[in-house]
Amino acid sequence: MTTAVVVGNPKPASRTLSAATHVARELTGREPDLVVDLATLGSAVLDWSDADVNHLVEQVGASDLVVFASPTFKATYTGLLKVFLDRFAGGNGLSGVAIPLMLGGSAAHSLAPELSLRPVLTEIGGTVPGRGLYLIDSAHDDPAAYAEWVSATRPAVDALLGRRRSSDS
Amino acid sequence: MTTAVVVGNPKPASRTLSAATHVARELTGREPDLVVDLATLGSAVLDWSDADVNHLVEQVGASDLVVFASPTFKATYTGLLKVFLDRFAGGNGLSGVAIPLMLGGSAAHSLAPELSLRPVLTEIGGTVPGRGLYLIDSAHDDPAAYAEWVSATRPAVDALLGRRRSSDS
Amino acid sequence: MTTAVVVGNPKPASRTLSAATHVARELTGREPDLVVDLATLGSAVLDWSDADVNHLVEQVGASDLVVFASPTFKATYTGLLKVFLDRFAGGNGLSGVAIPLMLGGSAAHSLAPELSLRPVLTEIGGTVPGRGLYLIDSAHDDPAAYAEWVSATRPAVDALLGRRRSSDS
Amino acid sequence: MTTAVVVGNPKPASRTLSAATHVARELTGREPDLVVDLATLGSAVLDWSDADVNHLVEQVGASDLVVFASPTFKATYTGLLKVFLDRFAGGNGLSGVAIPLMLGGSAAHSLAPELSLRPVLTEIGGTVPGRGLYLIDSAHDDPAAYAEWVSATRPAVDALLGRRRSSDS
């Protein structure tokens, strides 16, 4: 099983990245195999022929579980994250489980992961169990802020990943 | 394992009902255990204290898989379906897999199951694998219209139901 | 100029109704000409041939400004409101300005008026200036809770109604 | 009165640009004062301190009418367009009328301008009259494809712009 984290914060090494890594760890019990911090790619993320970025798209697409994380800009995910997602094939760009995660300054945009990020992930083939997760960013380092969502979502993730593991063996 | 179909068409015995039953059959290999054709409930569906309707809510909520089906009215699900869904508890009203299905006269509203019906089902606790399904209503009796969606969605449904079955035994 | 308020709370004489009336007053400077408190219609709201309900649909459709108000059920508008909206013609069921208003217990569903109620109102022909308004229901009787939205929205409403008034004269 | 067109197609001089210019012309009777073809900005669009891009944001924000146009990628607007929109201030980044326009290969994503692009434009302060416009891209040079939407939307645009003009004089 391989897992990845994709972070759409324009600033590198953000709280968004910490939160995404925490979610991946809670769902799988170990560190993600791949961390794509989009801010570190520079302008290559805009170049559709860039081989390094295309390789990242392939690796993320083949992962068994991917956490897609973004701060909330204009009540939805960032343009930076969408620029990267635009490179995935419609329908089968993702082959595994996809987790929508967004952080914001207040509760006002809590519906954004479910209503705006999730449909993009299902459009490119992701299987999204449970609800998208929204966190108040000041609580990003408080495990209690994740607990209810994790306990509600992990059973479905286990079922989906369990099946993949048995078919791999 | 128990399965149910909930149909929000104001006319009873509709093409929506046929389509929902077909989807349930394709995903589980047998007839649904419960068919709730909301049009047949009359005004009881508006009465929050009606014992028969409350019993249906409990049965649907406890089912392992439920297909929620609606024609497209005003670019989204019908009020009749929502009146019934309003009775489910937030967060844990559904305990199983939920499938959003909508039928419409043209392709123009294809995004409606994913963008409008699905978030209601996840809000009440449903696990929604894959994308919501939208069908052109004139194709409701053509198995080919369902085939791509069924083959894309069934593996995730199997994984989710398989886990339930093993934990039930 | 005629104005109306439509209230989708299953309980009559609700805080939703007070809030909707307040919004209509703030935008037009006077009481609404028509108040449709859907809870008082009983099961007639489900009967597509009911002459009284159809007459209300006509009156609302012909109004220059209508506030459509709902409590938040399952992260969106109520089924009761949608049952009524389903009776309006697609494209031209509304001929005037439409205002989406929702009340909820916490800030978590603040995006619902804009992302879910508004598209239904535009689908039936309403012109929706500004953003949908979401209120924490405990603040429904505090004019300050409406002030920022009113001052941001009233100029566009004035422009749209001004034009209608001059063409009426 | 000043008008602008913003085009989020990663390829410059696209059909998206032609369509956006056509819409601006139909609504205002003349050529747009400013055309921002985002593909021509290169990596500067990712640089939040770039003075030229920031100047474009100011000019677009101050325009009386702006058409925001995008091809449909992953069932919604492009990341390139969102990268630009992320630079506008929430609430008052736009001071005028905003028109959401999307082009796609089939009718399947017709709801995208209304359900996904429009909420971003209202979030940054735009006044969006009528419905978002979706065009099948092969019809981008057929005036008939725009006609129904233009005749439904122009009266509200006239009312909103008329008011601005009189207050400017």
PDB file of C-alpha atoms in Angstrom, chain C residues 4-7 20 60 66-70 81 84-85 88 94 97-102 117 121 124:
ATOM      1  CA  ALA C   4     -43.601  38.752  -1.028  1.00  0.00           C
ATOM      2  CA  VAL C   5     -42.087  36.523   1.598  1.00  0.00           C
ATOM      3  CA  VAL C   6     -42.088  32.711   1.348  1.00  0.00           C
ATOM      4  CA  VAL C   7     -41.229  30.741   4.482  1.00  0.00           C
ATOM      5  CA  ALA C  20     -37.719  37.104   6.208  1.00  0.00           C
ATOM      6  CA  VAL C  60     -45.204  35.048  -5.854  1.00  0.00           C
ATOM      7  CA  VAL C  66     -39.465  37.860  -3.014  1.00  0.00           C
ATOM      8  CA  VAL C  67     -37.553  36.728   0.060  1.00  0.00           C
ATOM      9  CA  PHE C  68     -37.316  32.918   0.163  1.00  0.00           C
ATOM     10  CA  ALA C  69     -36.487  31.839   3.697  1.00  0.00           C
ATOM     11  CA  SER C  70     -35.728  28.480   5.249  1.00  0.00           C
ATOM     12  CA  LEU C  81     -39.683  24.929   0.728  1.00  0.00           C
ATOM     13  CA  PHE C  84     -43.374  24.692  -3.136  1.00  0.00           C
ATOM     14  CA  LEU C  85     -40.532  25.792  -5.452  1.00  0.00           C
ATOM     15  CA  PHE C  88     -42.716  27.160 -10.440  1.00  0.00           C
ATOM     16  CA  LEU C  94     -40.152  34.166 -11.106  1.00  0.00           C
ATOM     17  CA  VAL C  97     -35.659  39.866  -7.651  1.00  0.00           C
ATOM     18  CA  ALA C  98     -35.200  36.804  -5.418  1.00  0.00           C
ATOM     19  CA  ILE C  99     -33.413  36.816  -2.060  1.00  0.00           C
ATOM     20  CA  PRO C 100     -32.124  33.534  -0.563  1.00  0.00           C
ATOM     21  CA  LEU C 101     -32.204  33.572   3.252  1.00  0.00           C
ATOM     22  CA  MET C 102     -31.341  30.724   5.586  1.00  0.00           C
ATOM     23  CA  LEU C 117     -30.759  27.721  -2.378  1.00  0.00           C
ATOM     24  CA  LEU C 121     -34.029  30.473  -7.456  1.00  0.00           C
ATOM     25  CA  ILE C 124     -36.833  29.363 -11.987  1.00  0.00           C
TER      26      ILE C 124
END
